[in-house]
Amino acid sequence: MALSDSVTTCLSPPVHYVICKLGFEKTDTYDINNIVSENGEVCWQAVTEHVCYLKSDQSVDYIESIRSLGPVCESVNLHFKSLTKEQFVIQYALWFRWTNCSELFLEVFDVLQYTQTTEVALGLMKLTSCLERALGDVYLLIGKDCPFLLRDLLASEQLAVVFGQAVMNVLRVFIGSPYGLNLRNVLWHGFASPQEIPAKYCAMLLFLTAGLGQLLQTYLLQTKCILVHRPYVIFVSLEELDVFPLNHEMLSIAEELVKLSSFVLKTMLPFWMDALTAFKQSRYADCVILLLPQLEVGLRLLFTTTNKCPNRLLTAEVKFLSKMLAKHLDNEEVNQLPAVLEEPTMASEFLWDFLNHQEGPRIRDRLSHGEINLEAFPRKVANQIVALAITLLCRFSDEDMFAFKEHMVIKPLMNCASCYRSRFHPISRLKKQV
């Protein structure tokens, strides 16, 4: 596991180029007054004209579009930095109401005024999940079954009817397409370290969300439709989710473990530290949003190491988390990761329970798709994710950290982990019913 020290990025070379360099190649500057009016109205044509298309089939040319949109994003970012909070609220607050979480978008504006890279990444993760939920509500004005995947939602005819195809193509350059910047997936699956996400892309998505609100208002006035927001998912039977004990001393030890454990990639250390800080500040949704991608990174590192397939450390595959925990690899060979996780912690069963089983809370899915009210995220759920993280940090520590593993504060946690049994597997649910 010395690999955790040597990995400097989880982005493959092509993805690293697209996210970190491509949008900076053009250094043109644009007059912000041509992109947004004095009262905060987005001039969509000044944005959509930067989307380029392939001559062969007129599909979006993502590489050229990112290169062309780069200076526009920078202009928007500088525009936001020039505004006071009061000015921003006056010009834009109204246009975030359609998302049903206006406050979050106003918070993202605050984040953009500073250079805290982890906060930009966290803001983007929350912004994209809430935006996806809101777009799903708009889809249901016309369609019936909202697509589960963001890329299918953005490619839908229903949203093109409301916003226009050119506008949807702009969005697809930033989120939803593996050929574009793909910011949502790159962050939610833990591929990007804090310093690898340019703040100007966060600013641009904030700007585009306001512009979508303006277009939606026009559509609703023309059609006399009313936008209805789907209710948030509420966790029930929280007592079933209460597995691990967690206290202040455990959190203090976790802060030390994070710096020493081979489960943590050094480039990702700021995410871990900020997650623990968020928990102590009772920001439970923020804590879990920061922690879940890091658990996936650590597991991906373990998976690629134990199964000797290092090339998969830098790839984003559909349902990769499920694949990591499956009994067999794609080539039918036995997957070594579950066995590594089982001793002494039953992390594999816990992860299936909390993240994958249909009857379980499916925390990652619901958070990343905007189905949970972030303000009311329960502490009990955050407790369990943090506690699991601590057991993994302990489990994958060097031998000379025996004292940590046997520490009287950590010992109860490790004991709970070692005897954990699935609660949400179909067989477990059937047993309970019987």
Coordinates of C-alpha atoms in Angstrom, one line a residue:
M1 CA 0.0 0.0 0.0
A2 CA 3.0 2.3 -0.4
L3 CA 1.1 3.2 -3.6
S4 CA -0.9 5.7 -1.6
D5 CA 2.2 7.9 -1.3
S6 CA 3.3 7.6 -4.9
V7 CA -0.1 8.4 -6.5
T8 CA -0.1 12.1 -7.4
T9 CA -3.5 12.2 -9.3
C10 CA -6.4 9.9 -9.8
L11 CA -7.3 11.6 -13.1
S12 CA -6.1 9.8 -16.2
P13 CA -3.8 11.9 -18.5
P14 CA -6.6 12.7 -21.0
V15 CA -9.1 13.7 -18.2
H16 CA -6.4 15.7 -16.4
Y17 CA -5.7 17.6 -19.6
V18 CA -9.4 18.3 -20.2
I19 CA -10.2 19.5 -16.7
C20 CA -7.0 21.3 -15.7
K21 CA -5.5 22.7 -18.9
L22 CA -7.9 22.7 -21.9
G23 CA -10.1 25.5 -20.7
F24 CA -7.1 27.7 -20.1
E25 CA -5.5 27.5 -23.5
K26 CA -7.4 30.5 -24.9
T27 CA -6.6 33.7 -23.1
D28 CA -9.2 36.0 -24.7
T29 CA -11.2 38.2 -22.5
Y30 CA -14.9 38.9 -22.9
D31 CA -16.9 42.0 -21.9
I32 CA -19.2 40.6 -19.2
N33 CA -21.9 43.1 -20.4
N34 CA -22.2 41.0 -23.5
I35 CA -22.8 37.9 -21.4
V36 CA -25.2 39.2 -18.8
S37 CA -27.3 42.3 -18.6
E38 CA -27.3 44.9 -15.8
N39 CA -30.3 43.3 -14.1
G40 CA -28.7 39.8 -14.1
E41 CA -30.3 38.4 -17.3
V42 CA -28.2 35.8 -19.0
C43 CA -27.5 36.5 -22.7
W44 CA -27.7 32.8 -23.8
Q45 CA -26.6 33.4 -27.3
A46 CA -23.3 34.8 -26.1
V47 CA -22.8 31.4 -24.3
T48 CA -24.2 28.9 -26.8
E49 CA -22.2 30.3 -29.7
H50 CA -19.1 28.9 -28.0
V51 CA -20.4 25.3 -28.3
C52 CA -18.7 23.7 -31.3
Y53 CA -20.0 20.8 -33.4
L54 CA -18.4 18.0 -35.4
K55 CA -18.7 18.4 -39.1
S56 CA -19.3 14.7 -39.6
D57 CA -22.6 14.3 -37.6
Q58 CA -23.2 17.7 -36.0
S59 CA -22.8 16.2 -32.5
V60 CA -21.1 18.3 -29.8
D61 CA -17.3 18.7 -30.2
Y62 CA -16.5 18.6 -26.5
I63 CA -12.8 19.4 -26.8
E64 CA -13.3 22.5 -28.9
S65 CA -16.3 23.6 -26.8
I66 CA -14.3 23.4 -23.6
R67 CA -11.4 25.3 -25.2
S68 CA -13.8 28.0 -26.5
L69 CA -15.9 28.3 -23.3
G70 CA -12.8 28.6 -21.0
P71 CA -12.5 32.4 -21.3
V72 CA -16.3 32.8 -20.8
C73 CA -16.0 30.9 -17.6
E74 CA -13.2 33.1 -16.5
S75 CA -15.2 36.3 -17.3
V76 CA -18.1 35.0 -15.3
N77 CA -15.9 34.1 -12.4
L78 CA -14.3 37.6 -12.3
H79 CA -17.8 39.1 -12.6
F80 CA -19.0 37.2 -9.5
K81 CA -15.8 38.2 -7.6
S82 CA -16.6 41.9 -8.4
L83 CA -20.0 41.7 -6.8
T84 CA -20.9 42.2 -3.2
K85 CA -23.2 39.6 -1.6
E86 CA -26.0 42.1 -1.6
Q87 CA -25.5 42.9 -5.3
F88 CA -25.5 39.2 -6.1
V89 CA -28.7 38.6 -4.2
I90 CA -30.5 41.5 -5.9
Q91 CA -29.4 40.3 -9.4
Y92 CA -29.6 36.5 -9.1
A93 CA -31.4 35.2 -6.0
L94 CA -34.8 35.2 -7.7
W95 CA -33.5 32.9 -10.4
F96 CA -32.4 30.1 -8.1
R97 CA -35.9 29.6 -6.6
W98 CA -36.8 27.0 -9.2
T99 CA -34.2 24.7 -7.7
N100 CA -36.0 24.5 -4.4
C101 CA -32.7 25.2 -2.6
S102 CA -31.9 28.8 -3.2
E103 CA -29.8 29.1 -0.1
L104 CA -27.3 26.5 -1.3
F105 CA -26.6 28.5 -4.5
L106 CA -26.1 31.7 -2.4
E107 CA -23.6 29.8 -0.3
V108 CA -21.7 28.7 -3.4
F109 CA -21.3 32.4 -4.3
D110 CA -19.7 32.9 -0.8
V111 CA -17.3 30.1 -1.5
L112 CA -16.2 31.6 -4.8
Q113 CA -15.0 34.7 -3.0
Y114 CA -12.2 32.7 -1.3
T115 CA -9.6 30.2 -2.5
Q116 CA -10.5 27.2 -0.2
T117 CA -10.2 24.5 -2.8
T118 CA -12.0 21.8 -0.8
E119 CA -15.0 24.2 -0.4
V120 CA -15.2 24.8 -4.2
A121 CA -15.3 21.0 -4.7
L122 CA -17.9 20.6 -2.0
G123 CA -19.9 23.4 -3.4
L124 CA -19.8 21.9 -6.9
M125 CA -20.9 18.5 -5.6
K126 CA -23.9 20.0 -3.8
L127 CA -24.7 22.3 -6.7
T128 CA -24.7 19.5 -9.3
S129 CA -26.9 17.2 -7.2
C130 CA -29.5 19.9 -6.5
L131 CA -29.4 21.0 -10.1
E132 CA -30.0 17.4 -11.2
R133 CA -33.0 17.1 -8.9
A134 CA -34.5 20.4 -10.1
L135 CA -34.0 19.4 -13.8
G136 CA -35.8 16.2 -13.0
D137 CA -38.8 18.2 -11.7
V138 CA -38.8 20.2 -14.9
Y139 CA -38.6 17.0 -16.9
L140 CA -41.8 15.8 -15.2
L141 CA -43.7 18.9 -16.6
I142 CA -43.7 17.0 -19.9
G143 CA -42.4 13.4 -19.3
K144 CA -43.5 10.6 -16.9
D145 CA -40.6 8.6 -15.7
C146 CA -37.6 10.8 -14.9
P147 CA -34.3 9.2 -16.1
F148 CA -32.0 8.0 -13.2
L149 CA -28.8 9.0 -14.9
L150 CA -27.9 12.6 -15.3
R151 CA -26.5 12.1 -18.8
D152 CA -29.9 10.6 -20.0
L153 CA -31.8 13.5 -18.3
L154 CA -29.7 16.1 -20.1
A155 CA -30.0 14.4 -23.4
S156 CA -33.8 14.1 -23.1
E157 CA -36.2 15.7 -25.6
Q158 CA -38.3 17.0 -22.7
L159 CA -35.7 19.3 -21.3
A160 CA -34.8 20.4 -24.9
V161 CA -38.4 21.5 -25.3
V162 CA -38.3 23.7 -22.2
F163 CA -34.8 25.1 -22.4
G164 CA -33.8 24.6 -26.1
Q165 CA -31.2 22.1 -27.4
A166 CA -28.4 24.6 -27.6
V167 CA -28.7 25.4 -23.9
M168 CA -28.8 21.7 -23.0
N169 CA -25.6 21.2 -25.1
V170 CA -23.9 23.9 -23.0
L171 CA -24.8 22.0 -19.8
R172 CA -23.6 18.7 -21.3
V173 CA -20.1 20.2 -21.8
F174 CA -19.9 20.7 -18.0
I175 CA -21.8 17.8 -16.5
G176 CA -23.4 14.6 -17.6
S177 CA -21.2 13.5 -20.5
P178 CA -18.0 11.4 -20.1
Y179 CA -16.6 13.3 -23.2
G180 CA -16.9 16.7 -21.5
L181 CA -15.6 18.1 -18.2
N182 CA -17.9 15.6 -16.5
L183 CA -17.5 17.6 -13.2
R184 CA -20.2 15.9 -11.3
N185 CA -19.0 12.3 -11.8
V186 CA -15.3 13.2 -11.4
L187 CA -16.0 14.7 -8.0
W188 CA -18.7 12.3 -6.7
H189 CA -16.5 9.2 -7.6
G190 CA -13.4 10.7 -5.9
F191 CA -11.2 11.2 -8.9
A192 CA -10.4 14.8 -8.5
S193 CA -8.2 16.2 -5.7
P194 CA -9.1 19.6 -4.3
Q195 CA -6.5 21.6 -6.4
E196 CA -7.6 19.9 -9.6
I197 CA -11.0 21.6 -9.9
P198 CA -10.9 25.1 -11.3
A199 CA -13.2 27.5 -9.4
K200 CA -14.2 29.2 -12.7
Y201 CA -16.2 26.0 -13.6
C202 CA -18.1 26.3 -10.3
A203 CA -18.8 29.9 -11.1
M204 CA -20.1 29.0 -14.6
L205 CA -22.5 26.4 -13.3
L206 CA -23.8 28.8 -10.8
F207 CA -24.4 31.3 -13.6
L208 CA -26.0 28.8 -15.9
T209 CA -28.4 27.7 -13.1
A210 CA -29.6 31.3 -12.8
G211 CA -30.0 31.4 -16.6
L212 CA -32.0 28.2 -16.6
G213 CA -34.3 29.8 -14.0
Q214 CA -35.0 32.7 -16.4
L215 CA -35.7 30.4 -19.3
L216 CA -38.0 28.3 -17.2
Q217 CA -40.0 31.3 -16.0
T218 CA -40.7 32.2 -19.7
Y219 CA -41.8 28.6 -20.4
L220 CA -44.1 28.5 -17.4
L221 CA -45.7 31.8 -18.3
Q222 CA -46.3 30.7 -21.9
T223 CA -47.7 27.2 -21.0
K224 CA -49.5 28.2 -17.8
C225 CA -47.8 25.1 -16.2
I226 CA -46.9 24.9 -12.5
L227 CA -43.5 23.4 -11.4
V228 CA -44.0 20.8 -8.7
H229 CA -41.1 19.7 -6.6
R230 CA -40.9 16.1 -5.6
P231 CA -40.7 15.5 -1.9
Y232 CA -37.3 14.6 -0.4
V233 CA -36.5 11.1 0.7
I234 CA -36.8 10.7 4.5
F235 CA -34.8 8.0 6.3
V236 CA -37.0 5.7 8.2
S237 CA -36.2 3.2 11.0
L238 CA -33.0 5.1 11.9
E239 CA -32.5 2.7 14.8
E240 CA -31.6 0.0 12.2
L241 CA -28.8 2.3 10.9
D242 CA -27.4 2.7 14.4
V243 CA -24.5 0.3 14.4
F244 CA -21.3 1.9 15.6
P245 CA -20.6 4.0 18.7
L246 CA -18.8 7.3 18.1
N247 CA -17.5 9.9 20.5
H248 CA -15.2 12.9 20.5
E249 CA -12.1 10.9 21.5
M250 CA -12.6 8.6 18.5
L251 CA -12.8 11.7 16.2
S252 CA -9.5 13.0 17.7
I253 CA -7.8 9.7 17.0
A254 CA -9.3 9.7 13.5
E255 CA -7.5 13.0 12.7
E256 CA -4.2 11.4 13.6
L257 CA -5.0 8.2 11.7
V258 CA -5.9 10.1 8.5
K259 CA -2.4 11.4 8.3
L260 CA -0.8 8.0 8.8
S261 CA -3.1 5.4 7.2
S262 CA -2.2 3.9 3.9
F263 CA -6.0 3.9 3.0
V264 CA -5.7 7.7 2.4
L265 CA -4.1 9.2 -0.8
K266 CA -2.0 12.1 0.3
T267 CA -3.5 14.3 -2.4
M268 CA -6.9 13.7 -0.9
L269 CA -5.9 14.5 2.7
P270 CA -7.7 17.9 2.8
F271 CA -11.0 16.2 2.0
W272 CA -10.6 13.9 4.9
M273 CA -9.7 16.7 7.3
D274 CA -12.6 18.9 6.2
A275 CA -15.0 16.0 6.5
L276 CA -14.1 15.4 10.1
T277 CA -14.3 19.2 10.8
A278 CA -17.7 19.3 9.2
F279 CA -18.9 16.5 11.5
K280 CA -17.7 18.3 14.6
Q281 CA -19.5 21.4 13.4
S282 CA -22.7 19.4 13.0
R283 CA -22.7 19.8 9.2
Y284 CA -23.6 16.2 8.7
A285 CA -24.5 16.3 5.0
D286 CA -21.2 18.1 4.2
C287 CA -19.3 15.5 6.2
V288 CA -20.8 12.5 4.3
I289 CA -20.6 14.2 0.9
L290 CA -16.9 14.8 1.4
L291 CA -16.3 11.3 2.9
L292 CA -18.1 9.0 0.5
P293 CA -15.9 9.7 -2.5
Q294 CA -12.8 9.2 -0.4
L295 CA -14.1 5.8 0.8
E296 CA -14.5 5.0 -2.9
V297 CA -10.9 6.2 -3.7
G298 CA -9.5 4.1 -0.8
L299 CA -11.5 1.0 -1.9
R300 CA -10.4 1.5 -5.5
L301 CA -6.8 1.7 -4.4
L302 CA -7.3 -1.5 -2.4
F303 CA -9.1 -3.2 -5.3
T304 CA -6.5 -2.4 -7.9
T305 CA -3.7 -3.4 -5.6
T306 CA -5.1 -6.7 -4.4
N307 CA -6.3 -7.7 -7.8
K308 CA -3.2 -6.4 -9.6
C309 CA -5.0 -4.2 -12.0
P310 CA -3.4 -0.7 -11.4
N311 CA -4.8 0.7 -14.6
R312 CA -8.3 0.7 -13.1
L313 CA -7.3 3.2 -10.4
L314 CA -7.9 6.0 -13.0
T315 CA -11.0 4.8 -14.7
A316 CA -14.7 5.7 -13.9
E317 CA -16.9 2.7 -14.7
V318 CA -20.6 2.4 -14.3
K319 CA -21.5 0.8 -10.9
F320 CA -17.8 0.4 -10.1
L321 CA -18.5 0.3 -6.4
S322 CA -20.7 -2.7 -6.9
K323 CA -18.0 -4.3 -9.0
M324 CA -15.4 -3.7 -6.3
L325 CA -17.5 -5.6 -3.8
A326 CA -18.6 -8.4 -6.2
K327 CA -17.4 -12.0 -5.7
H328 CA -15.8 -12.2 -9.2
L329 CA -14.0 -9.9 -11.5
D330 CA -15.1 -9.3 -15.1
N331 CA -12.8 -12.1 -16.2
E332 CA -14.5 -14.5 -13.8
E333 CA -11.4 -14.6 -11.5
V334 CA -12.1 -14.3 -7.7
N335 CA -12.2 -10.7 -6.5
Q336 CA -9.7 -10.5 -3.7
L337 CA -11.1 -7.3 -2.1
P338 CA -14.0 -8.7 -0.1
A339 CA -11.7 -11.2 1.6
V340 CA -9.3 -8.3 2.4
L341 CA -12.2 -6.3 3.9
E342 CA -13.7 -9.1 5.9
E343 CA -10.8 -9.5 8.4
P344 CA -11.2 -8.0 10.9
T345 CA -13.9 -5.5 9.7
M346 CA -17.1 -6.6 7.9
A347 CA -16.8 -3.5 5.7
S348 CA -18.0 -5.2 2.6
E349 CA -21.4 -6.1 4.1
F350 CA -21.7 -2.7 5.7
L351 CA -21.0 -0.9 2.3
W352 CA -23.5 -3.1 0.5
D353 CA -26.1 -2.3 3.2
F354 CA -25.6 1.5 3.3
L355 CA -24.8 2.2 -0.3
N356 CA -26.2 -0.5 -2.6
H357 CA -29.0 -2.7 -1.4
Q358 CA -32.4 -1.5 -2.6
E359 CA -34.0 -1.9 0.8
G360 CA -31.2 0.1 2.5
P361 CA -30.7 3.8 2.7
R362 CA -28.6 4.0 -0.5
I363 CA -26.9 7.1 0.9
R364 CA -24.5 7.9 -2.0
D365 CA -27.2 7.5 -4.7
R366 CA -29.7 9.7 -2.9
L367 CA -27.2 12.4 -1.9
S368 CA -25.6 12.6 -5.4
H369 CA -28.9 12.8 -7.1
G370 CA -30.3 15.5 -4.8
E371 CA -33.0 13.3 -3.2
I372 CA -32.2 14.3 0.4
N373 CA -32.7 17.6 2.2
L374 CA -29.2 18.5 3.1
E375 CA -30.3 20.8 6.0
A376 CA -32.1 17.9 7.7
F377 CA -29.4 15.2 7.1
P378 CA -29.5 12.9 10.3
R379 CA -26.5 12.7 12.6
K380 CA -27.1 9.0 13.0
V381 CA -26.4 8.3 9.4
A382 CA -23.2 10.5 9.4
N383 CA -22.1 8.7 12.6
Q384 CA -22.1 5.4 10.8
I385 CA -20.1 6.6 7.7
V386 CA -17.5 8.3 9.9
A387 CA -17.2 5.2 12.2
L388 CA -16.8 2.9 9.2
A389 CA -14.1 5.3 7.8
I390 CA -12.2 5.1 11.1
T391 CA -12.3 1.3 11.1
L392 CA -10.9 1.3 7.5
L393 CA -8.2 3.8 8.5
C394 CA -7.2 1.5 11.4
R395 CA -7.4 -1.7 9.4
F396 CA -5.1 -0.4 6.6
S397 CA -2.4 1.1 8.8
D398 CA 1.2 0.0 9.1
E399 CA 2.2 -2.7 11.6
D400 CA 3.8 -0.2 13.9
M401 CA 0.3 1.3 14.5
F402 CA -0.7 -1.7 16.6
A403 CA -1.1 0.7 19.5
F404 CA -3.8 2.6 17.6
K405 CA -5.7 -0.5 16.8
E406 CA -5.6 -1.7 20.4
H407 CA -6.4 1.8 21.8
M408 CA -9.1 1.5 24.4
V409 CA -11.1 4.2 22.6
I410 CA -11.0 2.5 19.2
K411 CA -11.4 -1.0 20.4
P412 CA -15.2 -0.9 20.8
L413 CA -15.5 0.4 17.2
M414 CA -13.3 -2.4 15.8
N415 CA -15.3 -5.0 17.8
C416 CA -18.6 -3.7 16.4
A417 CA -17.1 -3.8 12.9
S418 CA -15.9 -7.4 13.3
C419 CA -19.3 -8.7 14.1
Y420 CA -21.4 -6.7 11.7
R421 CA -24.0 -8.7 9.7
S422 CA -26.1 -7.4 6.8
R423 CA -29.4 -5.8 7.7
F424 CA -30.7 -4.8 4.3
H425 CA -29.8 -7.9 2.2
P426 CA -33.0 -9.4 0.8
I427 CA -32.4 -12.6 2.9
S428 CA -31.9 -10.5 6.1
R429 CA -35.1 -8.6 5.4
L430 CA -37.0 -11.8 4.8
K431 CA -35.7 -13.2 8.1
K432 CA -36.8 -10.1 9.9
Q433 CA -40.3 -10.3 8.4
V434 CA -40.6 -14.0 9.3

